[in-house]
Coordinates of C-alpha atoms (C1' of nucleotides) in Angstrom, one line a residue:
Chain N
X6 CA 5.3 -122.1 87.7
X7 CA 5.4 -118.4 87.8
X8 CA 7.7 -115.7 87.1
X9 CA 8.2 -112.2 87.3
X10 CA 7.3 -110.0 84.0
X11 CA 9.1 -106.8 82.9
X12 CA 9.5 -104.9 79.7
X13 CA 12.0 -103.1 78.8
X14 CA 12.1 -100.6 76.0
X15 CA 14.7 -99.8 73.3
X16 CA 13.6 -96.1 72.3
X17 CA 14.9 -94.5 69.5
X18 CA 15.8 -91.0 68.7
X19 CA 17.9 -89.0 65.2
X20 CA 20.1 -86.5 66.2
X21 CA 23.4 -84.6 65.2
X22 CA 23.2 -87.4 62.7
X23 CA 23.2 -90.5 64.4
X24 CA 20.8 -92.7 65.7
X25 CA 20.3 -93.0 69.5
X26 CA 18.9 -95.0 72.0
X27 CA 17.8 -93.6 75.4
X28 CA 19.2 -95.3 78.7
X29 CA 19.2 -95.7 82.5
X30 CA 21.3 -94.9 85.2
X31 CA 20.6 -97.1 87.7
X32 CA 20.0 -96.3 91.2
X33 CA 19.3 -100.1 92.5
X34 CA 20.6 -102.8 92.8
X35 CA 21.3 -105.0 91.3
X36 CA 23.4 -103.2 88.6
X37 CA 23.8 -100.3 90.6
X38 CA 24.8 -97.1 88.9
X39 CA 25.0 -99.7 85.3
X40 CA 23.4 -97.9 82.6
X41 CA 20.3 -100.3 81.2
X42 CA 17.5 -100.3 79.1
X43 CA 14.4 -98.3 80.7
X44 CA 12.3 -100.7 82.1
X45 CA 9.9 -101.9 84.5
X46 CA 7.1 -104.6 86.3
X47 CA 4.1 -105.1 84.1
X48 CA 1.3 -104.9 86.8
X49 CA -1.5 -107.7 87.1
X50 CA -4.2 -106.5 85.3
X51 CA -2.0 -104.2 82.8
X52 CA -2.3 -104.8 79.0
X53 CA 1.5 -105.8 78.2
X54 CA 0.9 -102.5 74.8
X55 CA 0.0 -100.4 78.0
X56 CA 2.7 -101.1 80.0
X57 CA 5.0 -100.3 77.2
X58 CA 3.3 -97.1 77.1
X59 CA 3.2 -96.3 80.3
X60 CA 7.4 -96.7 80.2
X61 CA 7.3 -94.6 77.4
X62 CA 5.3 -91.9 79.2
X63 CA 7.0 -91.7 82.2
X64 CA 10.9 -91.3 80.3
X65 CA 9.5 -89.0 77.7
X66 CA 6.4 -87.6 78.2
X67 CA 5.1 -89.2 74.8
X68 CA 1.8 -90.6 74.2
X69 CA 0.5 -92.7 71.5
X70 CA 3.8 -93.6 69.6
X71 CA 4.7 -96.6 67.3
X72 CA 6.3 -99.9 68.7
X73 CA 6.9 -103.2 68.5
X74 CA 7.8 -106.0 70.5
X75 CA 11.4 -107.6 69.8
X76 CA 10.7 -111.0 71.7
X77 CA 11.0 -112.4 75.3
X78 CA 14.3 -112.9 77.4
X79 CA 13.7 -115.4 79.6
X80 CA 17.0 -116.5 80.7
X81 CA 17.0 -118.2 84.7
X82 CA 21.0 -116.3 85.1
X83 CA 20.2 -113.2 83.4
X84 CA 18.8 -111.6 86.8
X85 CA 21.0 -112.2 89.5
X86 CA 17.8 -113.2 92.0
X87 CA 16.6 -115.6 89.4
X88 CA 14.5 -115.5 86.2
X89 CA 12.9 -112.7 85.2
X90 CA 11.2 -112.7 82.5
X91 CA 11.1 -109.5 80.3
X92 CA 9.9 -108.8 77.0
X93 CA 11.6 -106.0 74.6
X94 CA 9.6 -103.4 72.5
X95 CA 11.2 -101.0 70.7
X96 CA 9.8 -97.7 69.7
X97 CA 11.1 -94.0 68.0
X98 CA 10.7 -90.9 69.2
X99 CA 11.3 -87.4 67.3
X100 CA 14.5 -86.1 69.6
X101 CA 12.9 -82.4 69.4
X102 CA 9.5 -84.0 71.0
X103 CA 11.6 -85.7 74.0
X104 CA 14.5 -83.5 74.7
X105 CA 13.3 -80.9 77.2
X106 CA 10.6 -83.8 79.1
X107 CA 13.3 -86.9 79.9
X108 CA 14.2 -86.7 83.6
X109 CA 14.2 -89.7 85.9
X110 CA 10.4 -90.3 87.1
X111 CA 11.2 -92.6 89.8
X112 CA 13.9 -93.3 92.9
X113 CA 14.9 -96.3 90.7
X114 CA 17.0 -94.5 88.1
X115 CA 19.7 -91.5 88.5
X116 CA 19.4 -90.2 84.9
X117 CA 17.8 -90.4 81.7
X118 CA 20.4 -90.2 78.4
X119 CA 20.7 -90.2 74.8
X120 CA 23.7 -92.8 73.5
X121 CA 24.5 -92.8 69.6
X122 CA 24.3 -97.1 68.9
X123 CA 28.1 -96.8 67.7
X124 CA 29.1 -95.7 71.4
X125 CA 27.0 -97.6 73.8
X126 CA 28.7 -98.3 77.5
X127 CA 28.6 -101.3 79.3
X128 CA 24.9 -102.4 79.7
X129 CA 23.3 -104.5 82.8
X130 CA 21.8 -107.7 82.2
X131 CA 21.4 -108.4 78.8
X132 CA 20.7 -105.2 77.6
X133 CA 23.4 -105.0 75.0
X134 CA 22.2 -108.4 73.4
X135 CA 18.3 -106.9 73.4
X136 CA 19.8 -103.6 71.3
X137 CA 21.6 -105.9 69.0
X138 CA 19.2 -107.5 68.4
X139 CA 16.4 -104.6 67.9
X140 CA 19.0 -102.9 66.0
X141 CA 19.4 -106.2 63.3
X142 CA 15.6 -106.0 62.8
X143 CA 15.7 -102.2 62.2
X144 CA 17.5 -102.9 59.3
X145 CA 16.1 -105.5 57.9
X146 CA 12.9 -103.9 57.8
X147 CA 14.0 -100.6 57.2
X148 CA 12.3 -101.1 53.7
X149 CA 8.8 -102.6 55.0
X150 CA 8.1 -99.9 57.7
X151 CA 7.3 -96.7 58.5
X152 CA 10.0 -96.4 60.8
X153 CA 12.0 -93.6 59.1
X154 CA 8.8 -91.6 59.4
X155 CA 9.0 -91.6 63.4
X156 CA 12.3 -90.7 63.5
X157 CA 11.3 -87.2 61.4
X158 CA 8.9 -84.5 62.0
X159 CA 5.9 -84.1 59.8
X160 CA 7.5 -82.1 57.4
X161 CA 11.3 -83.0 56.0
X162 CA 13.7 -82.8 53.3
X163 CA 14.6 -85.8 51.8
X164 CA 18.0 -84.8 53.0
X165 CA 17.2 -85.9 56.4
X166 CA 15.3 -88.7 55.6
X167 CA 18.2 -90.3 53.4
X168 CA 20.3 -89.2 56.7
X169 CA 18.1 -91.5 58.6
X170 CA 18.6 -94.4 56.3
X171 CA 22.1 -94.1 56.6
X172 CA 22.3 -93.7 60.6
X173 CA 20.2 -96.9 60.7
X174 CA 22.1 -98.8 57.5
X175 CA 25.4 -97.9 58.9
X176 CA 26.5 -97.2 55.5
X177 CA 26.8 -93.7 53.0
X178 CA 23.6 -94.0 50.4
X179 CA 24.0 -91.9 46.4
X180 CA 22.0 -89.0 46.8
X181 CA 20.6 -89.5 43.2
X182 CA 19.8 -93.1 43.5
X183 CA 18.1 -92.6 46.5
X184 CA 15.7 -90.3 45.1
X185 CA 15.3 -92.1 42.4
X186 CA 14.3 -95.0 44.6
X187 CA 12.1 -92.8 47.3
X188 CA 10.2 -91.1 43.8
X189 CA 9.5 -94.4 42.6
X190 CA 8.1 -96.0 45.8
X191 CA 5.8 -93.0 45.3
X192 CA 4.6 -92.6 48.7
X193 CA 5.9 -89.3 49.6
X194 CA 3.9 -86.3 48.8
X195 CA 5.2 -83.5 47.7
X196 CA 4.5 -79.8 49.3
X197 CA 4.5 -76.1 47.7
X198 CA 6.9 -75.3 50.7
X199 CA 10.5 -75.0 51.5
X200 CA 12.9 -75.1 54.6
X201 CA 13.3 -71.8 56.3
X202 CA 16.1 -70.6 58.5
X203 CA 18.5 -72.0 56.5
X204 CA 21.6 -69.9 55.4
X205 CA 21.6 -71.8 51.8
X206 CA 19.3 -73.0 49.3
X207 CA 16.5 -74.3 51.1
X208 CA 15.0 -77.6 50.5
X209 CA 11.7 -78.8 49.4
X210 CA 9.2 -80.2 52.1
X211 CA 7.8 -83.4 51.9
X212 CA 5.1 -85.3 53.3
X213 CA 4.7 -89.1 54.5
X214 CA 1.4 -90.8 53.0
X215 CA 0.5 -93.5 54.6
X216 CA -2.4 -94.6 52.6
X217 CA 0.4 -94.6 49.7
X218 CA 2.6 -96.5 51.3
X219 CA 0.2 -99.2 52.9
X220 CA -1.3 -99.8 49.1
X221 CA 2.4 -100.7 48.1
X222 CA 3.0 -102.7 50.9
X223 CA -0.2 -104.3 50.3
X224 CA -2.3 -103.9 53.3
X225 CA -5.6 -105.0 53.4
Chain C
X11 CA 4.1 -109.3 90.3
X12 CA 4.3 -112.5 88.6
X13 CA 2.4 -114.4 86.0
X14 CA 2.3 -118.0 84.8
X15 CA 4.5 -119.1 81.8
X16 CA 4.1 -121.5 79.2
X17 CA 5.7 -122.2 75.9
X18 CA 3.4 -123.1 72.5
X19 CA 4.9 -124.9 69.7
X20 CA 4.2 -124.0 66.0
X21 CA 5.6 -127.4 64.4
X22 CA 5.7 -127.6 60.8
X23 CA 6.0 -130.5 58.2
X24 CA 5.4 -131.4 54.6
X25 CA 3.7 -133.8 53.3
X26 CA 1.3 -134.4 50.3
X27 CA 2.6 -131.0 48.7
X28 CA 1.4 -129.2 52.2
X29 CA 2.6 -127.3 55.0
X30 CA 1.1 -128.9 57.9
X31 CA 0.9 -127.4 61.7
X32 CA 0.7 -130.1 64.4
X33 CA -2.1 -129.7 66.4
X34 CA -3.2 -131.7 70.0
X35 CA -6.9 -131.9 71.1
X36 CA -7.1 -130.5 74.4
X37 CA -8.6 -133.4 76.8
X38 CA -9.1 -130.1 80.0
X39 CA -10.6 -127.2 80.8
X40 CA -10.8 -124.8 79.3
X41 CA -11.6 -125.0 75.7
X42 CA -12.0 -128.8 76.5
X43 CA -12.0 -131.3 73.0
X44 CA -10.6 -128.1 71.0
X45 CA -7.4 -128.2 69.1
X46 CA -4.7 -126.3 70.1
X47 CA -0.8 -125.7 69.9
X48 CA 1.0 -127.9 71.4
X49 CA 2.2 -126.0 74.9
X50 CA 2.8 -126.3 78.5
X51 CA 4.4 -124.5 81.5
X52 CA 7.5 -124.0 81.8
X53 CA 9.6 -125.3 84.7
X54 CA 11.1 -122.7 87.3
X55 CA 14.3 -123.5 86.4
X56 CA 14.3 -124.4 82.9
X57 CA 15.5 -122.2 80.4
X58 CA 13.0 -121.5 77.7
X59 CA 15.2 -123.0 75.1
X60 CA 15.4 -126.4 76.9
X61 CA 11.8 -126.2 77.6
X62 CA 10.8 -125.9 73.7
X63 CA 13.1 -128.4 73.1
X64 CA 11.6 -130.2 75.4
X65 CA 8.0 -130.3 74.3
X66 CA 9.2 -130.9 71.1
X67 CA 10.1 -134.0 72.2
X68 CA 7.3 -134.9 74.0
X69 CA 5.0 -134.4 70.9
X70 CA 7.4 -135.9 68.0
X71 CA 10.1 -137.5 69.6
X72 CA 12.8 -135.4 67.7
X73 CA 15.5 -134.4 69.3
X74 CA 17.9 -131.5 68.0
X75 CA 15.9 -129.0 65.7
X76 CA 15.9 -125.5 64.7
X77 CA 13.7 -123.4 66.0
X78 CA 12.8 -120.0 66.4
X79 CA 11.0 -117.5 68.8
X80 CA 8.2 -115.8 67.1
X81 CA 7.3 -113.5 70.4
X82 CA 5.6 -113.2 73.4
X83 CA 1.3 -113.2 74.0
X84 CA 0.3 -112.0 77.2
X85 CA -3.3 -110.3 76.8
X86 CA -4.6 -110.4 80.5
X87 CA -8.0 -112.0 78.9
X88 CA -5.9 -114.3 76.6
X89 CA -7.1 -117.8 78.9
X90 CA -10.1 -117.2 80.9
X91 CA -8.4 -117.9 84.5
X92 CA -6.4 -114.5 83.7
X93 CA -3.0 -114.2 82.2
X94 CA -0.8 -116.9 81.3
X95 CA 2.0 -115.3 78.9
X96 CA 3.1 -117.7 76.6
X97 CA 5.8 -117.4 74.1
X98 CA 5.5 -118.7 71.1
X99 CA 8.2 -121.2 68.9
X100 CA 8.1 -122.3 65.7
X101 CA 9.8 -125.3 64.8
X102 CA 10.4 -127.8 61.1
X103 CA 10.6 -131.1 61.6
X104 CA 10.7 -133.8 58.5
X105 CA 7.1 -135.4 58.3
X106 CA 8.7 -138.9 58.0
X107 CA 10.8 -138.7 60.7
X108 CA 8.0 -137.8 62.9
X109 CA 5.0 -139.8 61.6
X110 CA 5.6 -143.1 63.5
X111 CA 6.3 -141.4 67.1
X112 CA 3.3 -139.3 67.2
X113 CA 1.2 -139.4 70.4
X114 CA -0.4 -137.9 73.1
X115 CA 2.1 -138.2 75.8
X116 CA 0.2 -136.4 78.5
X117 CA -3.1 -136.6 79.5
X118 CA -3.9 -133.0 78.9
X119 CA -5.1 -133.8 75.4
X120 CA -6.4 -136.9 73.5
X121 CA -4.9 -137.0 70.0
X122 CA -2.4 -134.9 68.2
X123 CA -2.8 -134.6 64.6
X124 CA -1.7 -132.6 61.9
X125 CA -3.3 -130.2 59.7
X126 CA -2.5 -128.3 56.4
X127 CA -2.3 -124.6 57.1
X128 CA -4.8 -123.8 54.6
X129 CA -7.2 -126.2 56.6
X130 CA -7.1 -125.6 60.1
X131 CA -9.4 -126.8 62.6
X132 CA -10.9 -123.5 65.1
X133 CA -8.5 -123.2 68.1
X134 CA -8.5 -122.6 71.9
X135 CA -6.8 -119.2 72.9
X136 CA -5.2 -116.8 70.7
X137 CA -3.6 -119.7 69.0
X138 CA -5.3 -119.2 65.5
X139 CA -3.2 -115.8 65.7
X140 CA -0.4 -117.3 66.8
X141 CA 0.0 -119.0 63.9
X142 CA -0.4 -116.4 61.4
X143 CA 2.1 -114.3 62.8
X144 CA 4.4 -117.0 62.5
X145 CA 3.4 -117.9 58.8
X146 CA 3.6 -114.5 57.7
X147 CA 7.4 -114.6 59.5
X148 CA 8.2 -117.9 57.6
X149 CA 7.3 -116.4 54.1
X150 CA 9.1 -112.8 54.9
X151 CA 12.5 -114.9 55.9
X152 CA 12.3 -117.6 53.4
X153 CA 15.1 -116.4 51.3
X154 CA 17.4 -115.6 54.3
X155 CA 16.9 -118.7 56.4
X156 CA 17.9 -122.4 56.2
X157 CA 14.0 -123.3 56.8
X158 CA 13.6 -124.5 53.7
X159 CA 16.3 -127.4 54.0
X160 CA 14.4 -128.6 57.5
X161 CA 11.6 -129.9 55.8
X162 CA 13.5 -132.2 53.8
X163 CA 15.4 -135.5 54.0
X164 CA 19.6 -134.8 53.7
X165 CA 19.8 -135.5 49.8
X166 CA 16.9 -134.3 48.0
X167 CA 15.8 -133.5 44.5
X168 CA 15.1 -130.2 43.2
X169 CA 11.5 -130.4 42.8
X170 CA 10.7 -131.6 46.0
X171 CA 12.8 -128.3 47.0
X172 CA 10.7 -126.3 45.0
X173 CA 7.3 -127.6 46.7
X174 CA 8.7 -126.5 49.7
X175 CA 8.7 -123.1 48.5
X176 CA 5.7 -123.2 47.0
X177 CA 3.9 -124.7 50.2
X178 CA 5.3 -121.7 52.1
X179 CA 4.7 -119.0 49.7
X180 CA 1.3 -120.0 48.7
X181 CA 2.3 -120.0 44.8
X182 CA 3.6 -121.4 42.0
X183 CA 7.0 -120.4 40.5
X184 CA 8.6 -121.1 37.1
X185 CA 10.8 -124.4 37.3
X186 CA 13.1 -122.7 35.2
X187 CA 13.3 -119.6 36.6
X188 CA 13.0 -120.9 40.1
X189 CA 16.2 -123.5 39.0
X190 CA 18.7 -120.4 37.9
X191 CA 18.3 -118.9 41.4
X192 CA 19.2 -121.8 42.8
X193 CA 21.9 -122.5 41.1
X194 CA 23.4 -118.8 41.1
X195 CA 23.0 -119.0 44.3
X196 CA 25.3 -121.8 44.5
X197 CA 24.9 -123.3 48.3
X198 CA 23.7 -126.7 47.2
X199 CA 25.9 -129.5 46.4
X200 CA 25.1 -131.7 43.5
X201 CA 25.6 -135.4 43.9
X202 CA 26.5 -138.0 41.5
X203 CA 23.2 -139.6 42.6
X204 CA 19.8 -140.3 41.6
X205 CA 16.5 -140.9 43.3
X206 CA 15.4 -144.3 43.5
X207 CA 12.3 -146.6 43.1
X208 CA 10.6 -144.0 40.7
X209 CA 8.2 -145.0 38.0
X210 CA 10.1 -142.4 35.5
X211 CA 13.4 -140.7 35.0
X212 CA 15.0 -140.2 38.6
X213 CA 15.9 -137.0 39.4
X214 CA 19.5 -135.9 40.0
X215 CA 20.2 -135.4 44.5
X216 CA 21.3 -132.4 46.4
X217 CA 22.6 -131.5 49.3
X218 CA 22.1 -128.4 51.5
X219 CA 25.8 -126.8 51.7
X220 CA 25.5 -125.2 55.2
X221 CA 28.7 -123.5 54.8
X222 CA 28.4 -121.5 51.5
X223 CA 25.0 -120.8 52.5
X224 CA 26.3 -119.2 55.4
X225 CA 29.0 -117.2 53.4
X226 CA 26.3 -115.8 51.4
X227 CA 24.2 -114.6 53.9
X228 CA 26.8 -113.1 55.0
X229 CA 27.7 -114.7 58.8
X230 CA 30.7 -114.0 60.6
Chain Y
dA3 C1' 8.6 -153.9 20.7
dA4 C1' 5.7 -150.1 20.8
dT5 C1' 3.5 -146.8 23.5
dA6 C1' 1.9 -143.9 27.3
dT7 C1' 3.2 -141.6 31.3
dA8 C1' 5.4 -138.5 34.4
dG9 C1' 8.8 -135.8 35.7
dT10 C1' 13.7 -134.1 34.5
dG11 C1' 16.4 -130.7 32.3
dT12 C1' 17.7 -126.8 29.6
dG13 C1' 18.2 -121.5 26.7
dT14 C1' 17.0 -117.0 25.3
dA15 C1' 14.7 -112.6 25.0
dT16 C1' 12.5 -108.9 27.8
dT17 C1' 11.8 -106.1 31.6
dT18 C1' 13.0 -104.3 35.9
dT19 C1' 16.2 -103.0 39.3
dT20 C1' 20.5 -101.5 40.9
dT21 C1' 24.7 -99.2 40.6
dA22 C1' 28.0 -95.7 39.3
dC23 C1' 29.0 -91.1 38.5
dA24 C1' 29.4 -84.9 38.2
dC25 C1' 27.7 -80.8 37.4
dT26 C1' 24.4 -76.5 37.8
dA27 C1' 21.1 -73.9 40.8
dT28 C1' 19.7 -71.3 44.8
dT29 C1' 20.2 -68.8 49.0
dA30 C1' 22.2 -66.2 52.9
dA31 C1' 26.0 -64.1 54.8
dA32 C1' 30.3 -61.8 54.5
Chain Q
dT24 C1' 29.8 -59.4 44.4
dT25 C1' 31.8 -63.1 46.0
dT26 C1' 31.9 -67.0 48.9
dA27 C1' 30.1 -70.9 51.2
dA28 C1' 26.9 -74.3 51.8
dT29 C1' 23.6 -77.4 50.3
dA30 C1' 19.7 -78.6 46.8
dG31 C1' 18.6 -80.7 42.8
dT32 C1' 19.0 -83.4 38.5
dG33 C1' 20.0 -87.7 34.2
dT34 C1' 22.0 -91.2 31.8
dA35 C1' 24.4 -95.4 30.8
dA36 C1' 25.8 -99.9 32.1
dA37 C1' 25.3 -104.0 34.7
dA38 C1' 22.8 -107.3 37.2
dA39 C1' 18.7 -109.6 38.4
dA40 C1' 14.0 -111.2 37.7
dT41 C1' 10.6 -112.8 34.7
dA42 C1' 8.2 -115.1 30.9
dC43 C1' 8.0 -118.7 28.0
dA44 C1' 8.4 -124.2 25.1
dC45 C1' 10.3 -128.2 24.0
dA46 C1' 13.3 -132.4 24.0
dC47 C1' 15.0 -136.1 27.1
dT48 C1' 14.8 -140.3 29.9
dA49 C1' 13.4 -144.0 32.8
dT50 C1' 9.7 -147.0 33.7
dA51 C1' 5.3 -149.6 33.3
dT52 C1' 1.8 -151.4 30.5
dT53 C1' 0.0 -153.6 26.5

DNA sequence: AATATAGTGTGTATTTTTTACACTATTAAA
DNA sequence: TTTAATAGTGTAAAAAATACACACTATATT
């Protein structure tokens, strides 16, 4: 038996202090003018990563980003013409990167949007269960990943990155205690710089190490 | 554009101190006489859910288990006739429950057997990766999931709860130690019952309190 | 009846991790 | 020079995790 085979992507983005996903106005049917997940048919001979890409590409312009796949949805009713089988990745982009490239690449969608998670509309398919779901896992692996990182450019404060913690925790974090914890873990590297532009004290830059981090994780 | 889809089983037991995989010996072509997870194609109207079910049966003659999606595999050069994504399941099943029913009941493969995790047999496809990913996934969740309690029988001693944990995590842990936990966490019942036909002191039985487990976890 | 065996069952001290909590320092703008 | 805004810092208490050793009990064997 065959089926057809899409992905659809949850993408994330940090700004004006929440976290965000980017969606869809649909300009097809089914679903017409529903907001949904960006997605798309893998093609025959495409590498399921690549196609993931590729979607990433064509609503952002970004290349080479992290992701990861969420699972398949396989339902036979959630696709009114029958099954359909899609598989979820998730990925983060820095908003700053994205903002100025999203516009709709093809006659399929109207738009291209940011949504905070908190105020998501109604979503075709099963597109709210997929972000749900992708969301749950964030968490949970907030403390195993390098997700945070993505969200942030190369250089931050740790204000923004407890910021980041708390848009995906959905929960307030002590400022001291978090330190604390993000000095111990050890992984962040310290720079001889500050913030500029800033009409206050200005922060101290930091730096992500990954070599730090994947000895405490314990990669081989 | 469409692909074929099937659905491979990682079935667990213990028995002799060891998590085992079930494995079938594939009796077609390709990788003819290897082992293999136990899979198949899925139906065109069967939901995915149904269809794991489904093999389950087929290949223990359970009915009614947990089980769990690990994720999709659908590399174009995954099975030598071009893609066939497959999405992969993980499922527990008590070893004496299952040991009598056991057998091929196709006549894609010859024998189905299992194997301790630490022992495995080389395998047909990506299946070898298959079920790493879904080890590593067992370990990560074994504090947060009820996979523990599948392996064993309803009443159960604490020892035989503690190889379970062992088995999975590869380690030893302090009886002692590994007894406190347990009991601060507080989601076992105790019985007023002891094992029987044992050649010194029986052990006191527990049972697996689904509802205060779920209470601690934390489920609406 | 004595003994060997095998697994059960328990307590305490130490270290590590988590949590709670409030003030001073720096900078830019007014 | 004052104001407004955010950066930056330490300590004590509580909770959780770890390390560690011995006595108890049921049974089988002699």
């Amino acid at each position: 038996m065959q089926t057809h085979f899409t992905i659809d992507c949850v993408i994330y983005s940090f700004n004006e202090g929440k976290l965000q996903v980017l969606l869809t106005e649909r300009n097809e049917y089914p679903y017409k003018d529903w907001w949904a997940l960006p997605g798309f048919f893998v093609d025959k001979n495409e590498e399921m990563e690549g196609a993931v890409k590729r979607i990433l590409y064509e609503h952002t312009g970004l290349k080479d980003i992290f992701m990861e796949q969420l699972g398949a949805f396989a339902g036979v009713k959630r696709h009114p013409q029958g099954r359909i089988l899609t598989v979820a990745f998730s990925t983060i982009v820095k908003y700053d990167d994205v903002k100025s490239k999203i516009k709709p690449m093809t006659s399929y969608m109207r738009q291209a949007s940011w949504f905070p998670v908190t105020a998501l509309p109604e979503l075709a398919f099963d597109h709210h269960q997929i972000i749900q779901q992708s969301l749950q896992k964030l968490k949970n692996n907030i403390h195993y990943s390098t997700a945070v990182y993505e969200f942030l450019p190369e250089k931050f404060t740790l204000t923004q990155l407890q910021q980041v913690y708390e848009a995906i925790l959905g929960k307030e974090l002590d400022k001291r205690n978090f330190r604390k914890k993000i000095a111990n873990d050890g992984f962040l590297k310290e720079l001889q710089e500050v913030q500029k532009g800033v009409s206050y004290r200005a922060a101290r830059l930091y730096k992500f190490d990954k070599r730090k981090f994947q000895k405490h994780v314990g990669v081989e």
